XYZ file of C-alpha atoms in Angstrom:
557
model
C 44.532 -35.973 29.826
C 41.157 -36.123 32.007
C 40.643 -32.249 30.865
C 41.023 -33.707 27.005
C 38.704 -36.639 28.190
C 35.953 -34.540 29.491
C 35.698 -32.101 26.749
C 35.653 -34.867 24.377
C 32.620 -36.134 26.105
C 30.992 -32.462 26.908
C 31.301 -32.520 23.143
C 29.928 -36.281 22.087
C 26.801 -35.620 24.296
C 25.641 -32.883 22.197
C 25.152 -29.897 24.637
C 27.874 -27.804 21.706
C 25.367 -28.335 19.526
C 22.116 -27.328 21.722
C 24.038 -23.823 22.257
C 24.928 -23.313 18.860
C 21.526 -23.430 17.812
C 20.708 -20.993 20.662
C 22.620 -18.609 19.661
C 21.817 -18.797 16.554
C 18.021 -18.587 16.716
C 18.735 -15.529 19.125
C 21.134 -13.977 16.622
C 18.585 -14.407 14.047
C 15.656 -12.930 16.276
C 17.793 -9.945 17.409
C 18.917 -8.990 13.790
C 15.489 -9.357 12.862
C 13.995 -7.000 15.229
C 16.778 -4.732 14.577
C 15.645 -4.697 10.591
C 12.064 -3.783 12.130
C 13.025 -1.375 14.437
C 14.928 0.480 11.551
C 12.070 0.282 9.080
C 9.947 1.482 12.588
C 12.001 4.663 13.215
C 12.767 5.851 9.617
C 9.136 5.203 7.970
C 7.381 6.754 11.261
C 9.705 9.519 12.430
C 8.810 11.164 8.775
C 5.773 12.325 9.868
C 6.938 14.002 13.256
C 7.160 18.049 12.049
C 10.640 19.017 11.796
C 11.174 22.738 12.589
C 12.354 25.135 10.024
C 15.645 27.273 9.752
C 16.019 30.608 8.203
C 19.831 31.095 7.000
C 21.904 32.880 4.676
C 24.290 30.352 2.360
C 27.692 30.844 0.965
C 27.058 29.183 -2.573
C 29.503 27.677 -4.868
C 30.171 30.827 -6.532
C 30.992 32.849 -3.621
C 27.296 34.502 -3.633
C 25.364 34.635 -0.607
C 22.014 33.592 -0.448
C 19.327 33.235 1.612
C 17.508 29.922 2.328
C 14.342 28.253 4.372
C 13.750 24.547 5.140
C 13.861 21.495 6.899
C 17.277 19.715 8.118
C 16.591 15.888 7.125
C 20.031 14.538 7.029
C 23.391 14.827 8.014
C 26.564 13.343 6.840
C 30.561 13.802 7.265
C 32.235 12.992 4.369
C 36.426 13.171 2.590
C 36.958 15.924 1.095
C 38.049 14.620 -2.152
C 34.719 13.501 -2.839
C 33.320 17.474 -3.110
C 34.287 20.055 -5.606
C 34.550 22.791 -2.847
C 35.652 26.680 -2.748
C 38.800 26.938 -0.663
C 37.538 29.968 0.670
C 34.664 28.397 2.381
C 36.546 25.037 3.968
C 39.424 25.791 5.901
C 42.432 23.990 3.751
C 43.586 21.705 6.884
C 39.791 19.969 7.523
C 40.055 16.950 4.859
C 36.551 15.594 6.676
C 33.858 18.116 5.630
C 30.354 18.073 7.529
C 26.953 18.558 5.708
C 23.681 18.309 5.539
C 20.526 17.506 3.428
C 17.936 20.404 3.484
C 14.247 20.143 2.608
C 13.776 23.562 0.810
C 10.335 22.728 -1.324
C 9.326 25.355 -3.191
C 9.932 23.075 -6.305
C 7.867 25.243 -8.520
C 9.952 28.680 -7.881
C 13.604 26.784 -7.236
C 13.686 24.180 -9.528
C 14.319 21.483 -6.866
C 13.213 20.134 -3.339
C 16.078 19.336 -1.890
C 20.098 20.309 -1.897
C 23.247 19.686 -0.121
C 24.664 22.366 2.513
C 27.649 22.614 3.959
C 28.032 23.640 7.831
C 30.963 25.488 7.426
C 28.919 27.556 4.848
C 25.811 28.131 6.423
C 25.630 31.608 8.613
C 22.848 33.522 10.706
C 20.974 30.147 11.858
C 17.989 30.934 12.807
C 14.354 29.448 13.800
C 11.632 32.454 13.342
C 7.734 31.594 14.698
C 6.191 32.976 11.739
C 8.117 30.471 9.064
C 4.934 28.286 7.520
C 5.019 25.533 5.935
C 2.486 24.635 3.465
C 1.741 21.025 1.904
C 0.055 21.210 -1.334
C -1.679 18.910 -3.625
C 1.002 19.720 -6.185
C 4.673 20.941 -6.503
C 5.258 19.445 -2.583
C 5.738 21.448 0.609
C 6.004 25.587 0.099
C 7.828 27.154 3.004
C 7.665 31.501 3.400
C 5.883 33.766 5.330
C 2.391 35.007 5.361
C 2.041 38.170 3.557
C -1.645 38.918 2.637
C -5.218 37.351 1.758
C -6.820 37.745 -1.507
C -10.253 36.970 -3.137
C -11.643 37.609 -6.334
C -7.977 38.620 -7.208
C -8.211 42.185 -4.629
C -6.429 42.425 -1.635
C -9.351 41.790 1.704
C -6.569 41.468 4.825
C -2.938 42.881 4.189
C -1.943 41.302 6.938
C -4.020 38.343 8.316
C -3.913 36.501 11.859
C -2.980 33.043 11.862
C -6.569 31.648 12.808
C -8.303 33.404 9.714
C -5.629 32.065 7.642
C -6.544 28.550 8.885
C -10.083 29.265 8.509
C -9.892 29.958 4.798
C -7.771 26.907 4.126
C -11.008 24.818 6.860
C -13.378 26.377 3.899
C -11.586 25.421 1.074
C -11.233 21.498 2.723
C -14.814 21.593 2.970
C -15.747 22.730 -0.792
C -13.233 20.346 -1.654
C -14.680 17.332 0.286
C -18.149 18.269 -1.603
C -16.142 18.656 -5.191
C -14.578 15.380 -4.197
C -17.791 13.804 -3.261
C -20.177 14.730 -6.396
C -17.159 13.772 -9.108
C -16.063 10.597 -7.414
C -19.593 8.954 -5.954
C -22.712 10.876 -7.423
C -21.183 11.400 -11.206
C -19.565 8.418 -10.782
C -22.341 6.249 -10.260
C -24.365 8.357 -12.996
C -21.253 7.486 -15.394
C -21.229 3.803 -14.417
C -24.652 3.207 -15.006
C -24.683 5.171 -18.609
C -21.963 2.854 -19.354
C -23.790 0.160 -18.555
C -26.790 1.144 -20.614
C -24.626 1.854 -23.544
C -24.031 -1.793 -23.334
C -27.071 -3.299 -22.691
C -27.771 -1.520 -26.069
C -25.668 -3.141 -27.689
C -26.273 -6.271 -26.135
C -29.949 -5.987 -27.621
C -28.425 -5.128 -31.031
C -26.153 -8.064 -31.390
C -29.669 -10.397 -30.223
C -31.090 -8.331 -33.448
C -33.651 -6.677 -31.366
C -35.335 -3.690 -33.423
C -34.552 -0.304 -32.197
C -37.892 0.485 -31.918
C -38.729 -2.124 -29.258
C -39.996 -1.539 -25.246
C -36.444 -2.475 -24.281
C -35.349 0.467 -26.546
C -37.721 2.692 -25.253
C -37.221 2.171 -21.544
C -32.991 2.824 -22.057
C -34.007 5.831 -23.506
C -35.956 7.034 -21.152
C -33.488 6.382 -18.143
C -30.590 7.232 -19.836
C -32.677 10.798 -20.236
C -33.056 10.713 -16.264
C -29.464 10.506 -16.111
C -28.374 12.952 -17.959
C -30.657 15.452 -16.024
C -28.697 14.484 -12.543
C -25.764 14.398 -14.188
C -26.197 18.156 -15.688
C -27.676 19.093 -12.143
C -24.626 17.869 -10.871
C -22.334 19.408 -13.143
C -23.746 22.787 -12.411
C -23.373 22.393 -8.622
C -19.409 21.598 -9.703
C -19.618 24.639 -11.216
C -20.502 27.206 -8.658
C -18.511 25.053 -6.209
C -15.307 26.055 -8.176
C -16.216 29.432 -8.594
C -16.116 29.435 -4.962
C -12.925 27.288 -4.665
C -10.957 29.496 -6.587
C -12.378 32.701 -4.908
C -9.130 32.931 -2.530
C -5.612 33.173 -2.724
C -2.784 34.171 -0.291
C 0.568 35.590 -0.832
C 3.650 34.678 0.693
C 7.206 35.727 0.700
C 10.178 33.335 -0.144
C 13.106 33.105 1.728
C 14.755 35.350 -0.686
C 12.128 38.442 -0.916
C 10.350 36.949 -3.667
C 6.580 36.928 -3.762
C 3.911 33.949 -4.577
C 0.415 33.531 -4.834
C -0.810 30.593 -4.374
C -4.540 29.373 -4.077
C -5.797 28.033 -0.831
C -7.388 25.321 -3.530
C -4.302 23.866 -3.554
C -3.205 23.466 -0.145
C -3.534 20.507 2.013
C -2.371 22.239 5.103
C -0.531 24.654 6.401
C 1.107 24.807 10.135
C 3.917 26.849 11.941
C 6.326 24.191 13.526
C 8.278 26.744 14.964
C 5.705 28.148 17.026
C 4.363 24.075 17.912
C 4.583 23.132 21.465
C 5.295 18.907 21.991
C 1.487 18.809 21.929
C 0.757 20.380 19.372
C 3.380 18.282 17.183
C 1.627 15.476 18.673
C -1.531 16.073 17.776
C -0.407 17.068 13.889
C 1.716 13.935 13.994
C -1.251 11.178 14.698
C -2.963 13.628 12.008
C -0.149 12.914 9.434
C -0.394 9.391 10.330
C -3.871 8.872 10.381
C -3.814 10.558 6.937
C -0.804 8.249 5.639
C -2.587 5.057 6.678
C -6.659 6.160 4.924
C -5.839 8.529 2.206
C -5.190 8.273 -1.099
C -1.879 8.861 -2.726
C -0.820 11.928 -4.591
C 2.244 13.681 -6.044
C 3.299 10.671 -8.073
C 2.799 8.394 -4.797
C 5.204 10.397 -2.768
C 3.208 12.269 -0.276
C -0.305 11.488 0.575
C -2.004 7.951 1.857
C -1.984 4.433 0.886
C -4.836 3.039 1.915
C -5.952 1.993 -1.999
C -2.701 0.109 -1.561
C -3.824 -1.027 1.451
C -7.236 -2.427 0.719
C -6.136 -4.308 -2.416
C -3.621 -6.478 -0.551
C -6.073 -7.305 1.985
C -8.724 -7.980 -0.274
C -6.177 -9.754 -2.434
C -5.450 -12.001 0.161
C -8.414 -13.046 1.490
C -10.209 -14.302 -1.689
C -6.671 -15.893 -2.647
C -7.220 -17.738 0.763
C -10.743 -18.566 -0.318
C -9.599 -19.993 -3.489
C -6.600 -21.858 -2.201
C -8.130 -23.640 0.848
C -10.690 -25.936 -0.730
C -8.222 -26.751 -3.675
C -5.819 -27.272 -1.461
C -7.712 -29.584 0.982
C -9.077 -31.394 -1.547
C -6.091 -32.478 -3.220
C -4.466 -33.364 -0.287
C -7.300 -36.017 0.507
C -7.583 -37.556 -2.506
C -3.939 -38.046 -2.336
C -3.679 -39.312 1.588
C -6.791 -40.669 1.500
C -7.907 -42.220 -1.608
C -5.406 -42.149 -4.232
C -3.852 -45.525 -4.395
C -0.299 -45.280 -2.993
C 2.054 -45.845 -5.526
C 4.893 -44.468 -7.993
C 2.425 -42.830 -9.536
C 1.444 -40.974 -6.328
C 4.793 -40.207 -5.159
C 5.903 -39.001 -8.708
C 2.812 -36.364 -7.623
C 3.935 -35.620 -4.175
C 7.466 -34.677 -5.804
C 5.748 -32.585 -8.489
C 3.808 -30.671 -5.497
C 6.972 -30.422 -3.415
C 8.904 -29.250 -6.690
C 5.920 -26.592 -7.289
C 7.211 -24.544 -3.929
C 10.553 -24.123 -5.755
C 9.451 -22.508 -8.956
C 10.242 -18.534 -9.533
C 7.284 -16.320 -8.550
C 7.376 -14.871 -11.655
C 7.127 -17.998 -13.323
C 3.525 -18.100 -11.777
C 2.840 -14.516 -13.397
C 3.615 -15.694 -16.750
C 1.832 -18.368 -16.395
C -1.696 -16.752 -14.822
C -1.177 -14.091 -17.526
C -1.563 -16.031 -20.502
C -3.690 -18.959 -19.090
C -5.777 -16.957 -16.783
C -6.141 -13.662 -18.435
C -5.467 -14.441 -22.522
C -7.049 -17.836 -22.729
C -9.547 -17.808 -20.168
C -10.210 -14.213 -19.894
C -10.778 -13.795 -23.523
C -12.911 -16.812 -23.155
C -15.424 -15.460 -21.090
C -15.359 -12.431 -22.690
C -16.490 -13.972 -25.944
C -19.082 -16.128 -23.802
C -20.604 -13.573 -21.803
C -19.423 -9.773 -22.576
C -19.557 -9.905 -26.471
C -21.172 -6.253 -26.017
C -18.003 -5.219 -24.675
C -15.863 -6.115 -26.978
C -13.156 -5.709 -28.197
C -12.935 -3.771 -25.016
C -12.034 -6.534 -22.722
C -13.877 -6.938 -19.093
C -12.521 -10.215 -18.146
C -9.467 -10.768 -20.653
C -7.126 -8.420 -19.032
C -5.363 -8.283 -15.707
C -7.351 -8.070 -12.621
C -7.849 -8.942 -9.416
C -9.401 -12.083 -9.753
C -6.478 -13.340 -11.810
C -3.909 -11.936 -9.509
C -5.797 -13.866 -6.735
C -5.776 -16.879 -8.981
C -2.105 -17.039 -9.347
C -1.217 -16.435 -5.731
C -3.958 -18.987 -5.037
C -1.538 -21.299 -7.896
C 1.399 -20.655 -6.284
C 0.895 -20.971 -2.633
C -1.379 -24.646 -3.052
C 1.307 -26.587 -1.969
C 2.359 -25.268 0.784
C -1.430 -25.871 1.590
C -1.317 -29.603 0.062
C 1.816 -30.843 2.192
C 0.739 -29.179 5.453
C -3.433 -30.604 5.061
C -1.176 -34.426 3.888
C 1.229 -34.043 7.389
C -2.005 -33.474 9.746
C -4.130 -36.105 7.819
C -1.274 -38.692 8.088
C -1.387 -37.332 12.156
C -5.022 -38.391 12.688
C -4.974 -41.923 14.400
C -5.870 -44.719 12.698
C -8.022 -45.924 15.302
C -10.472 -43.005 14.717
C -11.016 -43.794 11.307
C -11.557 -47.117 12.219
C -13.913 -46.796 15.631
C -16.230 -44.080 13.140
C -16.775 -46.888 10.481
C -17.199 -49.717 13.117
C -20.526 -47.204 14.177
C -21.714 -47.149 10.803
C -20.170 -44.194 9.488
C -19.035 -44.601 5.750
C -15.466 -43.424 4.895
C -16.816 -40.035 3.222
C -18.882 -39.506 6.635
C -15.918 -40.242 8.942
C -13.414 -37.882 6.545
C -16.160 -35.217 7.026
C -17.363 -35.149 10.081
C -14.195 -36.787 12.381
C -10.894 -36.400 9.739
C -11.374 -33.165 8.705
C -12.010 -31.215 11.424
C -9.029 -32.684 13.959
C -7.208 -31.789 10.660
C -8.166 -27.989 10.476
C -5.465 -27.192 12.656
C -2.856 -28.479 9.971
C -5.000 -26.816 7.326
C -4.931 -23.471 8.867
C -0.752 -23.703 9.450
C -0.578 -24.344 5.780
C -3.345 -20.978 5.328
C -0.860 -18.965 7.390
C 2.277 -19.439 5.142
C 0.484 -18.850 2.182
C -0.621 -15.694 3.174
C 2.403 -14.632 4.421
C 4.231 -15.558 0.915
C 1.165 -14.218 -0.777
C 1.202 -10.823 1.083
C 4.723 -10.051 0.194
C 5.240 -11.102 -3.446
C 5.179 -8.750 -6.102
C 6.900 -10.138 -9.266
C 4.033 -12.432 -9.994
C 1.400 -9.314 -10.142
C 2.965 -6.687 -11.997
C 2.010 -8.957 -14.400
C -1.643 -9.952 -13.275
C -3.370 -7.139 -12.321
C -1.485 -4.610 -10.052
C -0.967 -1.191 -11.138
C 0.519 2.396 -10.076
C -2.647 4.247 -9.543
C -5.968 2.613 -9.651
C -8.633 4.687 -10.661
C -11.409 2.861 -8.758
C -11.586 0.330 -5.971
C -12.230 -3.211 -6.670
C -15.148 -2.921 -4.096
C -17.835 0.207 -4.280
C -21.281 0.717 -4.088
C -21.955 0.517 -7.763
C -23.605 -3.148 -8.404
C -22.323 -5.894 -8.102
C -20.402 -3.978 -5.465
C -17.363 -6.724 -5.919
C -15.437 -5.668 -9.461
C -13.277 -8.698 -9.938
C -12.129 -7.396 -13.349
C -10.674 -4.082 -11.900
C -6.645 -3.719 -11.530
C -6.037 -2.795 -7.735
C -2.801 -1.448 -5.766
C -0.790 -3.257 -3.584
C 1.619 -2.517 -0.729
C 4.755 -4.778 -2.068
C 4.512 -2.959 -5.758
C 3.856 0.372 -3.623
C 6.974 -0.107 -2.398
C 8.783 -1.100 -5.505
C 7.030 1.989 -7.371
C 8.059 4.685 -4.537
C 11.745 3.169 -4.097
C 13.134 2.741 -8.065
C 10.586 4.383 -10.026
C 9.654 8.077 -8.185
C 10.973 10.984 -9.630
C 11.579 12.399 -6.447
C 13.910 10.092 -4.281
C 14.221 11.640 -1.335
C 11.131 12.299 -0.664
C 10.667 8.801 -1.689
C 12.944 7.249 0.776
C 10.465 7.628 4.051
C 7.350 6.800 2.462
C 9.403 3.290 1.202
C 10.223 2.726 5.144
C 6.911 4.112 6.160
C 5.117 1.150 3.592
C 7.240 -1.273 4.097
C 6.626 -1.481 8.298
C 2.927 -1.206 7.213
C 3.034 -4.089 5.162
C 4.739 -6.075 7.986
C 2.321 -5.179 10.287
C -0.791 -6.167 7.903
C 1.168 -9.615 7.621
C 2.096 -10.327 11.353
C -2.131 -9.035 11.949
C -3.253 -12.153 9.318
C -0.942 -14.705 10.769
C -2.082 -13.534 14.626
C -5.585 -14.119 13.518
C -5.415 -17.325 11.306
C -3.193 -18.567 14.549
C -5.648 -17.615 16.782
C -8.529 -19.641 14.953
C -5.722 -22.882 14.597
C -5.009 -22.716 18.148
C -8.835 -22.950 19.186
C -9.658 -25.418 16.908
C -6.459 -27.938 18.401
C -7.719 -26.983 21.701
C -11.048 -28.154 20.523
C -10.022 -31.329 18.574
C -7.092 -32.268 21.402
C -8.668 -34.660 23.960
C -9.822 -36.828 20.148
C -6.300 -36.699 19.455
C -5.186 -37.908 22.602
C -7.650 -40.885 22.323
């Protein structure tokens, strides 16, 4: 009876409680660093260079052939779910083991990737001289070096490793130029025609006459254009005589031969023949690559850093955009608005707001933002334009907007709760010196308030960051073809559609052609992402915790 007495009273004092919600804020914490870990070890470990086997196959039909590639995965499954030769699986074994092999080569075999079965796979080996090749097309090529040609004649039947690597170091570096002259030097010769084609038009709609100064002066720079852009041209074209002056051949795993252009190659490297170093070094180059370069091969292999800059850049002039409308609404209605049903009808609607669907938000910003007030300023200020639309389409600026639209009130209640904190006496002691209320909410509310502001900042980039529904409709795209920020002027293009990690990851996991070579890059993004988030909640955390240090000992009085 005491034993049924004590527990009853262990239990009404509330310590059951106080260790359930232990456990289950460590549970949570625990399964989510186990979620990060995952995305941690599958998205990074893709970039480590696998080494290559050389084996002969036992195929469907009986036929044995002969097969190079990477080992990526490994299952056991029932043998009722494979349509298997008896002669290859032993009839007692009703668990079959197999294995997912990287074979590239897409061009030549049809496919990247197959299924092998253990039991069928004979005369493992791992030779030194297997390359593999990554290409800007048709994915990874694995064979052997056979011979070096240029201007279609064999020069080196049967080259060393080094001068390989050396001809592939030259190609990078006419590339870089190629790459260089199309994207920034045309590119800026091609934005500027454009924008003298419509400052031409611009003068025709004002009914200028075309044989006006203003005329006259287009003409003549739109003539010094053309002459850089034929010199440039012409440099292009020597450059890709050179570029496509070499070729190699190489042997496939089953005797076949391939030449293929050292134009197309990205790199090539022997993993066999890699010591841990080596692998080291290429795997900080892989990732160094993955995190600044730009995507290729239908976003599958390649960088993301386009992806990369437009969230950033996406969030920070959504956080410019939310703060003040946030703040400001949340003083008018703590500290002016006359509290009433009128004013908590609005608090509801703003507490209501943080409930909506995302997508609801995208709807929305398309056809207010980008229809009505798009076309708007399109009429207003880029008739010449039209009906081309500069501002009346999706864009940045209205992808901002909505994320701006849908994270305001978490921004609202947070600024209200540290507004409501501020002591009364403050307010009052500030005014009693002479202060009027606008002074005192500027120069004393405000700031011991920043602390709240910047809590409510930090959520609404961390929603903002992650959402995607709301800007597939706004302004996000596959591929952009330029940056929303250049060096073209006005440097800043809010009108431009930009990439973005979340859709990234949507685009690479459902939509890619190729899904398992999908499937790493989706992991790989994904941590990225977190990491980009957990970077702009350390930093607005670190300016919120200096500012309440700052603003404390007020507080305290």
């Amino acid at each position: 009876m005491r034993a049924k007495s004590s527990f009853k009273n262990w239990f009404n004092s509330g310590d059951p409680w106080i260790w359930l919600n232990a456990g289950a804020v460590s549970l949570s914490i625990i399964m989510v660093v186990g979620l990060v870990v995952l995305i941690m070890v599958r998205g990074l470990g893709h970039f480590w260079p696998s080494n290559v086997a050389a084996f002969d196959y036992i195929d469907d039909d009986g036929s044995v052939i002969a097969l190079v590639g990477e080992f990526i995965d490994a299952e056991a499954v029932p043998r009722a779910r494979l349509a298997v030769d008896d002669s290859r699986i032993p009839a007692d074994i009703d668990i079959i083991d197999r294995r997912l092999v990287r074979i590239g080569n897409r061009d030549y075999t049809g496919f990247d990737y197959r299924w092998v079965l253990d039991a069928a796979v004979h005369n493992l080996s791992y030779p030194e001289n297997i390359m593999a090749v990554e290409r800007y097309e048709w994915g990874n090529f694995y064979g052997y070096l056979k011979a070096v040609k240029e201007n279609g004649e064999v020069t080196d039947a049967d080259p060393d490793w080094e001068s390989f690597l050396r001809y592939i170091a030259e190609s990078e570096k006419i590339l870089g130029e190629i790459h260089h002259i199309e994207k920034n030097l045309i590119g800026a010769v091609n934005y500027e025609m454009e924008r003298l084609r419509l400052r031409e038009r611009g003068l025709a709609l004002d009914n200028v006459a075309p044989g006006s100064p203003a005329y006259a002066e287009i003409e003549t720079r739109r003539a010094t254009l053309q002459e850089e852009y034929n010199g440039y041209t012409g440099r292009l074209t020597d450059l890709y005589e050179q570029l496509n002056r070499a070729s190699f051949v190489a042997v496939l795993a089953g005797g076949q031969k391939a030449e293929l252009p050292f134009s197309k190659v990205v790199r090539a490297y022997r993993p066999n023949a890699m010591g841990v170093t080596d692998k080291t070094v290429f795997y900080f180059e892989k990732l160094w690559e993955f995190v600044s370069g730009d995507p290729r091969e239908a976003n599958t292999e390649g960088g993301i850093f386009p992806a990369i800059f437009g969230t950033v850049l996406m969030v920070m002039i959504m956080a410019v955009l939310v703060t003040p409308f946030g703040v400001v609404a949340a003083v008018y209605l703590r500290e002016y608005a006359r509290q009433g049903p009128f004013t908590r009808l609005i608090r509801i609607a703003v507490n209501n707001l943080a409930g909506v669907p995302s997508v609801v938000y995208g709807v929305f910003g398309l056809g207010f933002f980008v229809y009505f007030l798009g076309g708007t300023i399109d009429e207003l200020f880029f008739a010449e334009s039209l009906p081309a639309p500069t501002f009346g389409t999706p864009g940045i600026m209205w992808a901002s907007l909505t994320m701006a639209l849908l994270t305001v009130p978490v921004v609202i209640v947070s600024t209200e709760e540290g507004l409501a904190r501020v002591p009364r006496a403050i307010r009052e002691g500030s005014m009693a010196l002479g202060a009027t209320k606008a002074e005192t909410l500027w120069r004393t509310v405000l700031p011991m308030t920043a602390s709240a502001m910047l809590t409510g900042l930090i959520l609404a980039i961390a929603r903002a960051a992650g959402e995607v529904a709301p800007l597939m409709l706004v302004g996000v795209v596959k591929l952009a073809p330029s940056m929303p920020l250049d060096g073209n002027f006005p440097f800043l293009h809010l009108d431009r559609k930009f990439m973005h990690l979340g859709f990234h990851i949507y685009d690479v996991g459902f939509q890619s052609p190729n899904v398992e070579a999908a499937r790493p890059l989706v992991y790989a993004t994904a941590f990225l992402l977190i990491l980009i988030i957990i970077f702009l909640n350390l930093a607005a955390i670190k300016i919120r915790n200096s500012l309440r240090e700052k603003y404390r000992a007020a507080e305290q009085n």
